[in-house]
Short mmCIF file of C-alpha atoms and ligand atoms in Angstrom, two decimals:
data_model
loop_
_atom_site.label_atom_id
_atom_site.label_comp_id
_atom_site.label_asym_id
_atom_site.label_seq_id
_atom_site.Cartn_x
_atom_site.Cartn_y
_atom_site.Cartn_z
CA MET A 82 98.33 102.31 226.94
CA ILE A 83 101.04 101.10 229.38
CA GLU A 84 101.56 97.74 229.71
CA LEU A 85 104.16 96.19 232.12
CA LYS A 86 103.57 92.65 231.26
CA ASN A 87 106.51 90.48 230.81
CA LYS A 88 108.46 93.24 230.97
CA SER A 89 111.95 92.68 233.45
CA LEU A 90 112.74 95.60 235.54
CA ILE A 91 116.52 95.85 235.72
CA SER A 92 117.44 99.80 236.15
CA ILE A 93 115.06 101.80 237.34
CA THR A 94 115.95 103.66 234.30
CA ASP A 95 114.32 100.27 231.97
CA TYR A 96 111.01 102.39 233.20
CA SER A 97 109.57 105.67 231.50
CA LYS A 98 108.00 108.49 233.78
CA GLU A 99 104.23 106.41 232.80
CA GLU A 100 105.56 103.39 233.89
CA ILE A 101 106.90 104.98 236.91
CA LEU A 102 103.35 106.72 238.02
CA HIS A 103 101.91 103.62 236.70
CA VAL A 104 103.70 100.82 239.19
CA LEU A 105 102.79 103.78 241.90
CA ASP A 106 99.20 103.81 240.77
CA ILE A 107 98.64 100.07 241.52
CA ALA A 108 100.50 100.39 244.70
CA GLU A 109 97.78 102.78 246.06
CA ASP A 110 95.17 100.62 245.32
CA PHE A 111 97.05 97.95 247.91
CA GLU A 112 97.42 100.04 249.81
CA LYS A 113 94.68 99.74 250.40
CA ASN A 114 93.29 96.59 249.90
CA HIS A 115 96.48 94.89 250.12
CA ARG A 116 94.91 91.61 250.51
CA GLN A 117 94.28 90.38 246.76
CA ARG A 118 94.51 87.29 245.78
CA LEU A 119 95.57 88.01 242.07
CA LEU A 120 98.53 85.59 242.34
CA ASP A 121 96.50 81.92 243.12
CA ASN A 122 98.23 78.27 240.85
CA HIS A 123 101.72 81.25 240.21
CA VAL A 124 104.79 80.27 241.81
CA ILE A 125 107.73 83.11 242.43
CA ALA A 126 111.30 82.07 242.48
CA SER A 127 112.77 83.98 245.54
CA LEU A 128 116.04 83.05 244.21
CA PHE A 129 118.77 85.47 247.72
CA PHE A 130 122.45 84.93 246.42
CA GLU A 131 122.97 86.98 249.26
CA PRO A 132 121.41 87.83 252.35
CA SER A 133 118.90 90.07 252.46
CA THR A 134 116.41 89.62 255.07
CA ARG A 135 114.85 92.84 254.74
CA THR A 136 114.48 92.90 251.23
CA ARG A 137 113.37 88.64 250.52
CA LEU A 138 110.76 89.20 253.59
CA SER A 139 109.32 92.26 251.90
CA PHE A 140 108.99 90.91 248.60
CA GLU A 141 107.77 87.18 249.88
CA SER A 142 105.22 89.01 251.86
CA ALA A 143 104.16 91.29 248.36
CA VAL A 144 103.91 87.62 247.22
CA GLN A 145 101.48 85.64 250.23
CA TYR A 146 98.85 89.17 250.72
CA LEU A 147 99.05 88.13 246.57
CA GLY A 148 98.35 84.35 247.10
CA GLY A 149 101.17 83.66 245.45
CA SER A 150 103.61 80.13 245.74
CA ILE A 151 107.82 81.12 246.76
CA ILE A 152 110.49 78.73 245.66
CA GLY A 153 113.91 79.45 246.25
CA PHE A 154 116.78 80.07 248.86
CA ALA A 155 117.45 82.95 251.13
CA ASN A 156 121.89 82.44 251.05
CA ALA A 157 123.57 80.81 248.14
CA ASP A 158 125.80 78.48 250.50
CA THR A 159 122.39 75.97 250.56
CA SER A 160 121.74 76.16 246.57
CA SER A 161 123.54 74.20 243.54
CA VAL A 162 125.10 77.84 243.77
CA ARG A 163 127.83 75.69 245.78
CA LYS A 164 128.30 72.77 243.60
CA GLY A 165 129.40 75.30 240.59
CA GLU A 166 127.04 75.96 238.70
CA SER A 167 126.91 79.19 236.97
CA LEU A 168 124.34 82.01 236.34
CA LYS A 169 122.55 80.90 233.96
CA ASP A 170 122.46 77.14 234.44
CA THR A 171 120.69 78.35 237.68
CA ILE A 172 118.52 80.57 235.99
CA LEU A 173 117.57 78.91 233.22
CA THR A 174 116.07 75.72 235.53
CA VAL A 175 114.65 78.07 238.11
CA SER A 176 112.88 79.62 234.90
CA ASN A 177 111.02 75.87 233.82
CA TYR A 178 109.57 75.87 237.71
CA SER A 179 108.26 79.52 237.60
CA ASP A 180 106.49 82.32 236.41
CA LEU A 181 108.59 84.95 237.60
CA ILE A 182 111.95 85.32 239.35
CA ILE A 183 112.82 87.93 241.94
CA MET A 184 117.06 87.68 242.22
CA ARG A 185 119.50 89.49 244.85
CA ASN A 186 123.51 88.52 243.36
CA PRO A 187 125.91 90.00 244.87
CA LEU A 188 127.76 91.05 241.32
CA ASP A 189 127.49 93.92 239.60
CA GLY A 190 125.01 93.02 236.41
CA SER A 191 124.70 89.96 237.05
CA ALA A 192 120.55 90.50 237.21
CA ARG A 193 120.72 92.32 233.29
CA PHE A 194 122.52 89.29 231.87
CA ALA A 195 120.03 86.70 233.81
CA SER A 196 117.01 89.36 231.95
CA GLU A 197 118.59 88.64 228.32
CA VAL A 198 118.97 84.35 229.21
CA SER A 199 115.44 84.31 230.87
CA PRO A 200 112.85 83.18 229.40
CA VAL A 201 110.46 84.44 232.21
CA PRO A 202 111.12 88.24 234.03
CA ILE A 203 112.94 88.74 236.32
CA ILE A 204 113.13 91.69 239.10
CA ASN A 205 116.65 92.60 240.45
CA ALA A 206 116.20 92.89 244.18
CA GLY A 207 119.95 93.92 244.36
CA ASP A 208 122.93 93.17 241.69
CA GLY A 209 126.39 93.97 243.79
CA ALA A 210 126.28 97.91 244.55
CA ASN A 211 125.05 98.39 241.05
CA GLN A 212 120.88 98.95 241.31
CA HIS A 213 118.16 97.89 243.84
CA PRO A 214 115.02 100.44 241.33
CA THR A 215 112.13 98.26 243.58
CA GLN A 216 114.13 100.54 246.71
CA CYS A 217 113.15 102.75 244.18
CA LEU A 218 110.00 102.91 243.36
CA LEU A 219 109.15 102.75 246.94
CA ASP A 220 110.76 105.52 247.20
CA LEU A 221 109.18 107.93 244.78
CA TYR A 222 105.40 106.14 246.37
CA SER A 223 106.95 106.99 249.49
CA ILE A 224 107.77 110.65 248.32
CA ARG A 225 104.16 110.86 245.60
CA LYS A 226 102.40 109.68 249.30
CA THR A 227 103.58 112.42 251.78
CA GLN A 228 103.62 115.58 249.02
CA GLY A 229 100.97 114.87 246.54
CA SER A 230 102.98 114.29 243.50
CA LEU A 231 106.50 114.06 242.88
CA GLU A 232 106.87 117.12 240.78
CA ASN A 233 108.78 120.29 241.32
CA ILE A 234 110.06 118.88 245.28
CA HIS A 235 113.46 119.91 247.21
CA ILE A 236 114.88 116.59 248.00
CA ALA A 237 117.86 116.45 250.06
CA LEU A 238 119.94 113.49 249.88
CA VAL A 239 122.29 113.00 253.32
CA GLY A 240 125.46 110.90 254.28
CA ASP A 241 127.25 108.61 251.55
CA LEU A 242 126.14 110.01 248.43
CA LYS A 243 129.71 108.72 247.35
CA TYR A 244 128.62 104.70 246.46
CA GLY A 245 124.91 104.77 247.88
CA ARG A 246 122.96 102.88 244.63
CA THR A 247 119.79 104.07 246.58
CA VAL A 248 120.69 107.99 246.17
CA HIS A 249 121.96 107.87 242.29
CA SER A 250 119.15 105.70 240.74
CA LEU A 251 117.16 108.35 243.21
CA VAL A 252 118.63 110.91 241.99
CA GLN A 253 117.77 109.22 238.45
CA ALA A 254 114.19 109.01 238.82
CA LEU A 255 113.61 112.73 240.03
CA SER A 256 115.10 114.05 237.85
CA LEU A 257 111.91 112.88 235.99
CA PHE A 258 110.44 115.61 238.12
CA ASN A 259 111.56 118.06 238.55
CA ALA A 260 113.31 118.45 241.76
CA THR A 261 115.71 120.57 243.29
CA PHE A 262 118.91 118.84 244.86
CA HIS A 263 120.58 119.74 248.17
CA LEU A 264 123.19 117.32 248.58
CA VAL A 265 124.42 117.39 252.16
CA SER A 266 127.99 115.09 252.13
CA PRO A 267 131.58 115.05 253.39
CA GLU A 268 134.02 116.21 251.52
CA SER A 269 134.96 112.06 250.03
CA LEU A 270 131.80 111.19 250.23
CA LYS A 271 129.88 113.51 247.41
CA LEU A 272 127.97 112.46 244.78
CA PRO A 273 129.90 111.34 241.56
CA SER A 274 130.72 113.47 238.44
CA ALA A 275 128.97 111.14 236.46
CA VAL A 276 125.57 111.73 238.46
CA LYS A 277 125.83 114.99 239.16
CA ARG A 278 125.58 115.25 234.90
CA TRP A 279 121.82 113.17 234.93
CA ILE A 280 121.08 116.61 237.08
CA LYS A 281 122.32 118.77 234.63
CA ASP A 282 121.46 116.97 231.32
CA ALA A 283 117.96 116.90 233.53
CA GLY A 284 118.13 120.80 232.60
CA LEU A 285 118.03 120.86 236.59
CA GLU A 286 119.73 122.54 239.97
CA TYR A 287 121.93 121.20 243.19
CA HIS A 288 123.81 122.62 245.56
CA GLN A 289 126.58 120.74 247.85
CA TYR A 290 126.64 121.83 251.34
CA THR A 291 128.83 119.60 254.34
CA GLU A 292 125.85 121.18 257.14
CA LEU A 293 123.05 119.43 257.23
CA THR A 294 121.29 122.09 259.57
CA ASP A 295 121.43 123.96 255.97
CA VAL A 296 119.18 122.55 254.41
CA ILE A 297 116.43 121.66 256.95
CA PRO A 298 114.51 124.91 257.15
CA PHE A 299 113.50 124.34 252.63
CA SER A 300 113.83 120.86 252.46
CA ASP A 301 109.99 119.41 251.39
CA ILE A 302 111.99 115.74 251.87
CA ILE A 303 114.84 114.32 253.92
CA TYR A 304 116.55 111.91 252.78
CA MET A 305 119.16 109.83 254.87
CA THR A 306 122.42 106.99 254.48
CA ARG A 307 124.43 105.42 256.62
CA ILE A 308 127.80 106.68 256.56
CA GLN A 309 129.97 103.56 256.69
CA GLY A 310 133.54 103.25 258.42
CA GLU A 311 134.98 100.87 255.69
CA ARG A 312 134.11 103.73 253.02
CA PHE A 313 137.31 105.96 253.98
CA PRO A 314 140.90 105.18 253.56
CA ASP A 315 141.60 107.10 256.44
CA PRO A 316 139.97 106.67 259.64
CA VAL A 317 141.41 109.26 261.37
CA GLU A 318 138.58 111.31 258.25
CA TYR A 319 136.03 108.57 259.77
CA GLU A 320 135.98 110.16 263.03
CA LYS A 321 135.28 113.40 261.74
CA VAL A 322 133.01 113.57 260.08
CA LYS A 323 130.83 110.05 261.35
CA ASN A 324 129.37 112.58 263.94
CA SER A 325 128.04 115.48 261.70
CA TYR A 326 125.64 114.42 259.89
CA ILE A 327 123.47 112.60 262.74
CA LEU A 328 119.67 114.03 262.18
CA GLU A 329 118.19 115.41 266.50
CA ASN A 330 114.55 116.09 266.65
CA LYS A 331 115.39 119.30 268.17
CA MET A 332 117.10 120.53 264.16
CA LEU A 333 113.82 120.26 263.23
CA SER A 334 111.76 122.97 264.81
CA ALA A 335 112.64 125.01 262.21
CA SER A 336 111.56 122.61 258.97
CA LYS A 337 108.58 122.90 256.72
CA GLU A 338 105.26 121.59 257.70
CA ASN A 339 105.14 119.04 255.09
CA LEU A 340 108.70 118.24 255.39
CA ARG A 341 109.23 113.97 256.20
CA ILE A 342 112.30 112.26 257.18
CA LEU A 343 113.01 109.17 254.93
CA HIS A 344 115.54 106.49 254.88
CA PRO A 345 116.14 103.34 253.31
CA LEU A 346 117.13 101.71 256.02
CA PRO A 347 118.86 99.87 258.14
CA ARG A 348 120.59 103.03 260.30
CA VAL A 349 122.97 103.11 262.80
CA ASN A 350 122.72 106.36 264.93
CA GLU A 351 122.43 108.88 261.36
CA ILE A 352 118.79 108.93 262.95
CA SER A 353 118.12 109.87 266.45
CA GLU A 354 115.48 107.27 268.08
CA ASP A 355 113.67 111.02 269.03
CA VAL A 356 112.96 112.03 265.94
CA ASP A 357 110.41 108.64 265.44
CA ASN A 358 107.71 109.78 267.59
CA ASN A 359 108.19 113.15 265.53
CA PRO A 360 105.46 113.19 262.40
CA LYS A 361 107.88 114.36 260.19
CA ALA A 362 110.17 110.88 260.46
CA TYR A 363 108.50 108.32 257.81
CA TYR A 364 110.79 106.17 257.10
CA PHE A 365 109.33 102.89 258.76
CA GLN A 366 106.27 103.32 256.58
CA GLN A 367 108.57 103.91 253.83
CA ALA A 368 109.53 100.20 254.98
CA LYS A 369 106.10 99.03 254.24
CA ASN A 370 105.46 101.30 251.47
CA GLY A 371 107.44 98.13 249.70
CA VAL A 372 105.49 95.59 250.29
CA TYR A 373 102.85 97.57 248.28
CA VAL A 374 104.76 98.84 245.33
CA ARG A 375 106.70 94.86 244.75
CA GLN A 376 102.46 94.13 245.19
CA ALA A 377 101.89 95.78 242.31
CA LEU A 378 105.40 95.28 240.27
CA ILE A 379 104.51 92.36 240.04
CA ALA A 380 100.95 91.84 239.44
CA ALA A 381 101.77 94.13 236.69
CA ILE A 382 104.63 92.17 234.91
CA LEU A 383 102.82 89.18 235.86
CA GLY A 384 99.80 90.96 233.19
CA LEU A 385 96.91 90.83 236.18
CA LYS A 386 96.78 93.87 236.81
CA ASP A 387 96.58 97.34 234.92
CA MET Y 267 150.16 115.45 192.03
CA ASN Y 268 149.54 115.29 195.34
CA ASN Y 269 146.95 112.02 194.89
CA LYS Y 270 150.55 110.78 193.68
CA ARG Y 271 152.86 111.33 196.38
CA THR Y 272 150.41 109.96 198.83
CA GLU Y 273 150.24 107.16 196.82
CA LEU Y 274 153.93 107.03 196.38
CA GLN Y 275 153.92 107.32 200.59
CA VAL Y 276 152.40 103.84 200.88
CA SER Y 277 152.31 101.90 198.07
CA ALA Y 278 155.33 100.64 199.14
CA ILE Y 279 153.84 97.54 200.39
CA LYS Y 280 151.44 95.58 196.92
CA ASN Y 281 148.75 94.76 199.45
CA GLY Y 282 148.31 94.61 202.20
CA THR Y 283 147.15 97.15 205.24
CA VAL Y 284 148.39 100.73 206.39
CA ILE Y 285 147.62 102.16 209.24
CA ASP Y 286 148.15 106.60 208.69
CA HIS Y 287 147.81 109.05 211.42
CA ILE Y 288 147.95 107.05 214.89
CA ALA Y 289 149.31 109.81 217.65
CA SER Y 290 152.84 108.78 217.87
CA GLU Y 291 152.59 108.19 221.20
CA ASN Y 292 150.11 105.21 220.50
CA THR Y 293 151.41 103.75 218.01
CA PHE Y 294 153.10 100.59 220.01
CA ARG Y 295 150.06 100.26 221.66
CA VAL Y 296 148.34 99.52 218.12
CA PHE Y 297 151.21 97.15 217.13
CA GLN Y 298 150.78 95.08 220.23
CA ILE Y 299 147.08 94.98 220.95
CA LEU Y 300 146.46 94.18 217.12
CA ASN Y 301 149.18 90.93 218.07
CA LEU Y 302 151.55 92.21 214.91
CA GLU Y 303 154.39 90.88 216.15
CA HIS Y 304 152.79 87.07 215.48
CA ILE Y 305 152.36 87.82 211.78
CA LYS Y 306 155.12 86.42 209.64
CA GLU Y 307 154.75 88.81 206.80
CA GLN Y 308 156.38 92.48 206.60
CA VAL Y 309 155.56 94.67 208.45
CA TYR Y 310 156.61 98.25 208.74
CA LEU Y 311 156.46 100.98 211.60
CA GLY Y 312 157.37 104.48 211.98
CA THR Y 313 157.04 106.71 214.53
CA ASN Y 314 157.64 110.49 215.65
CA LEU Y 315 156.88 111.33 211.71
CA GLU Y 316 156.03 114.67 210.78
CA SER Y 317 152.42 115.51 210.37
CA LYS Y 318 150.22 119.15 209.56
CA LYS Y 319 147.42 117.44 211.74
CA LEU Y 320 149.38 115.46 214.86
CA GLY Y 321 152.21 117.69 214.88
CA LYS Y 322 154.63 113.93 215.48
CA LYS Y 323 151.93 110.78 213.92
CA GLY Y 324 153.02 107.24 213.39
CA ILE Y 325 152.14 105.01 210.68
CA ILE Y 326 152.25 100.70 210.30
CA LYS Y 327 152.60 98.50 206.89
CA ILE Y 328 151.63 95.64 207.31
CA SER Y 329 152.01 93.45 204.60
CA GLY Y 330 149.30 90.69 203.92
CA LYS Y 331 147.13 91.53 206.04
CA PHE Y 332 143.66 92.93 205.84
CA PHE Y 333 141.73 93.83 209.22
CA ASP Y 334 137.62 92.54 210.11
CA PRO Y 335 135.76 94.69 211.52
CA GLU Y 336 135.95 93.91 214.91
CA GLU Y 337 140.19 94.51 215.38
CA ILE Y 338 139.15 97.67 213.36
CA ASN Y 339 137.05 98.78 216.54
CA LYS Y 340 140.32 97.78 218.43
CA ILE Y 341 142.36 100.74 216.15
CA ALA Y 342 139.29 103.29 216.94
CA LEU Y 343 139.99 101.89 220.18
CA VAL Y 344 143.29 102.93 220.64
CA ALA Y 345 143.80 105.79 217.84
CA PRO Y 346 140.88 107.40 217.34
CA HIS Y 347 142.25 109.80 214.77
CA ALA Y 348 143.21 106.66 212.33
CA THR Y 349 143.30 106.80 208.98
CA LEU Y 350 143.25 103.18 207.69
CA ILE Y 351 144.66 102.51 203.33
CA GLU Y 352 144.11 99.10 201.46
CA ILE Y 353 146.60 97.87 199.23
CA LYS Y 354 145.75 95.93 196.24
CA ASP Y 355 148.36 95.47 193.47
CA TYR Y 356 150.03 98.80 194.98
CA GLU Y 357 146.49 100.22 194.49
CA VAL Y 358 145.19 102.79 196.71
CA THR Y 359 141.56 100.51 196.86
CA LYS Y 360 139.94 101.86 200.18
CA LYS Y 361 141.29 104.97 202.25
CA GLU Y 362 138.09 105.78 205.50
CA LYS Y 363 139.12 107.27 208.45
CA ILE Y 364 138.14 105.34 211.00
CA ASN Y 365 135.25 105.92 213.58
CA LEU Y 366 134.28 105.22 216.66
CA PRO Y 367 131.46 102.47 216.37
CA GLU Y 368 128.00 102.61 219.37
CA SER Y 369 129.51 99.57 220.97
CA ILE Y 370 132.40 97.62 220.82
CA ASP Y 371 131.41 93.72 222.28
CA LYS Y 372 133.82 91.31 223.27
CA ILE Y 373 136.26 92.64 222.87
CA VAL Y 374 137.55 94.75 225.90
CA LYS Y 375 137.64 93.74 229.76
CA CYS Y 376 135.56 95.59 232.40
CA MET Y 377 137.89 97.33 234.81
CA ASN Y 378 135.66 96.12 237.52
CA PRO Y 379 136.28 92.93 239.17
CA LYS Y 380 133.16 92.49 240.46
CA CYS Y 381 131.39 93.20 237.21
CA VAL Y 382 129.22 89.52 235.83
CA THR Y 383 131.66 89.23 233.25
CA ASN Y 384 134.50 88.96 234.99
CA ASN Y 385 133.08 86.64 236.97
CA GLN Y 386 130.41 84.35 234.92
CA ASP Y 387 131.26 83.45 231.09
CA VAL Y 388 129.21 86.46 229.88
CA PRO Y 389 130.36 87.98 226.55
CA THR Y 390 131.55 91.59 227.16
CA LYS Y 391 129.81 94.81 225.85
CA PHE Y 392 130.43 98.32 225.81
CA LYS Y 393 128.33 101.72 224.60
CA LEU Y 394 130.59 104.54 223.88
CA ILE Y 395 129.65 107.73 225.70
CA THR Y 396 131.01 111.05 225.83
CA ASP Y 397 132.20 113.03 229.41
CA HIS Y 398 131.58 116.64 230.11
CA HIS Y 399 134.90 117.33 228.99
CA GLY Y 400 134.58 115.41 225.96
CA LYS Y 401 136.29 112.07 226.50
CA THR Y 402 135.40 109.05 224.86
CA LYS Y 403 133.99 106.59 227.69
CA LEU Y 404 133.08 103.20 227.45
CA SER Y 405 129.72 102.07 229.50
CA CYS Y 406 129.25 98.40 230.29
CA HIS Y 407 126.47 97.19 229.45
CA TYR Y 408 126.01 94.77 232.79
CA CYS Y 409 127.81 96.89 236.08
CA GLU Y 410 127.18 100.39 234.43
CA LYS Y 411 130.40 101.62 235.06
CA THR Y 412 132.91 103.64 233.02
CA MET Y 413 136.05 103.68 232.15
CA ALA Y 414 138.04 105.66 230.45
CA GLN Y 415 139.79 105.30 226.39
CA GLU Y 416 143.48 104.78 228.85
CA ASP Y 417 141.92 102.03 231.31
CA ILE Y 418 140.68 99.98 228.39
CA TRP Y 419 142.33 96.15 228.89
CA PHE Y 420 142.04 93.98 225.49
CA LEU Y 421 140.36 90.61 225.96
ZN1 ZN N 179 130.79 95.49 233.23
#
């Protein structure tokens, strides 16, 4: 029996393989019918200490489809934080008014700290450069949905593998499912050795490439990420690589039938718009899956669905 | 015989603690992190001493001072191979190799400026991990960043 009641989600590694699969199973039920009023008379706090419209709307949509009410703020400027209130005090106050807190905060580790002081469970909606576990869950949901299973997939991770936190979480999570990792990035944005270590520790394989075209023929999933110019200490270096990781429709002609393209969004130019109409493009559906996964997580943590 | 010689070497103080087998280059760092410059009692510091185990070693003898676990953890981080010897009335009453604890609470600063512990009133907490080169690293319980032993800043 898997029990997620009152279990905060701060890092994807807080949940076991079975717990992750349990959330994905519940999400499948919400995909069939997302209007389930399980949160009648429940109040959910949505505390965004920094703006992230996309993530906030996805969470708020999940709460609304569940029939719950939302309190909170969309950025720290309009809140008591601006008057210098400590994070601890804000959390303790808001926990008096709500059953669960969804928090986005620019400080690394703030979500872990909040979960230690809060009497109600916390869902981390992004703590600085550290973790964003619901993004990881929706990525996993999308992979399972399109491939039929999370086991044994060949995934190509493309772009900024050094700073991209979604990539790091995804590597950690997929290491539970016997994945093979194909890492495509410029030399200066390679996957950190600590993250490669997780792959090795799980007894799995990774391969590194500098050319996107190399991985297209055999990948089940291509996970594209944005390369940000400000990550490069040398602007000349950025100019050299910025256009070498753009996926175009014509490149997909030699790909596998089951290949799907994922992207955490927003994209800039790393997936050319002519890919959008290819049935292998899955990134907008992926974002939609985020609502079902967040519904599942909220319902499970409040003990309203198992 | 051998035992007697060890005793002789360390019994220059009547009551207190000897930190032995410090890697020579870390001797002054140990002195510094324990704030020994403020101590009123006698302190002896030796460095570049012959050592079979370390080649060159450092040793610090402090009169009238016994360390609490938090201070011992600090020593462990800076001088992982050190031996701690407690002396009472010229006798060795305790002698133990210092072991690194599993977690380090409150004494070390996280080097990530964006870590919640550097921006809110949150005590630091680290897990000790070993990287693939066998080196000890500290992993922040909050921001999950890791730092090398030589990057440690004490609070
Ligand atoms: Zn930290």
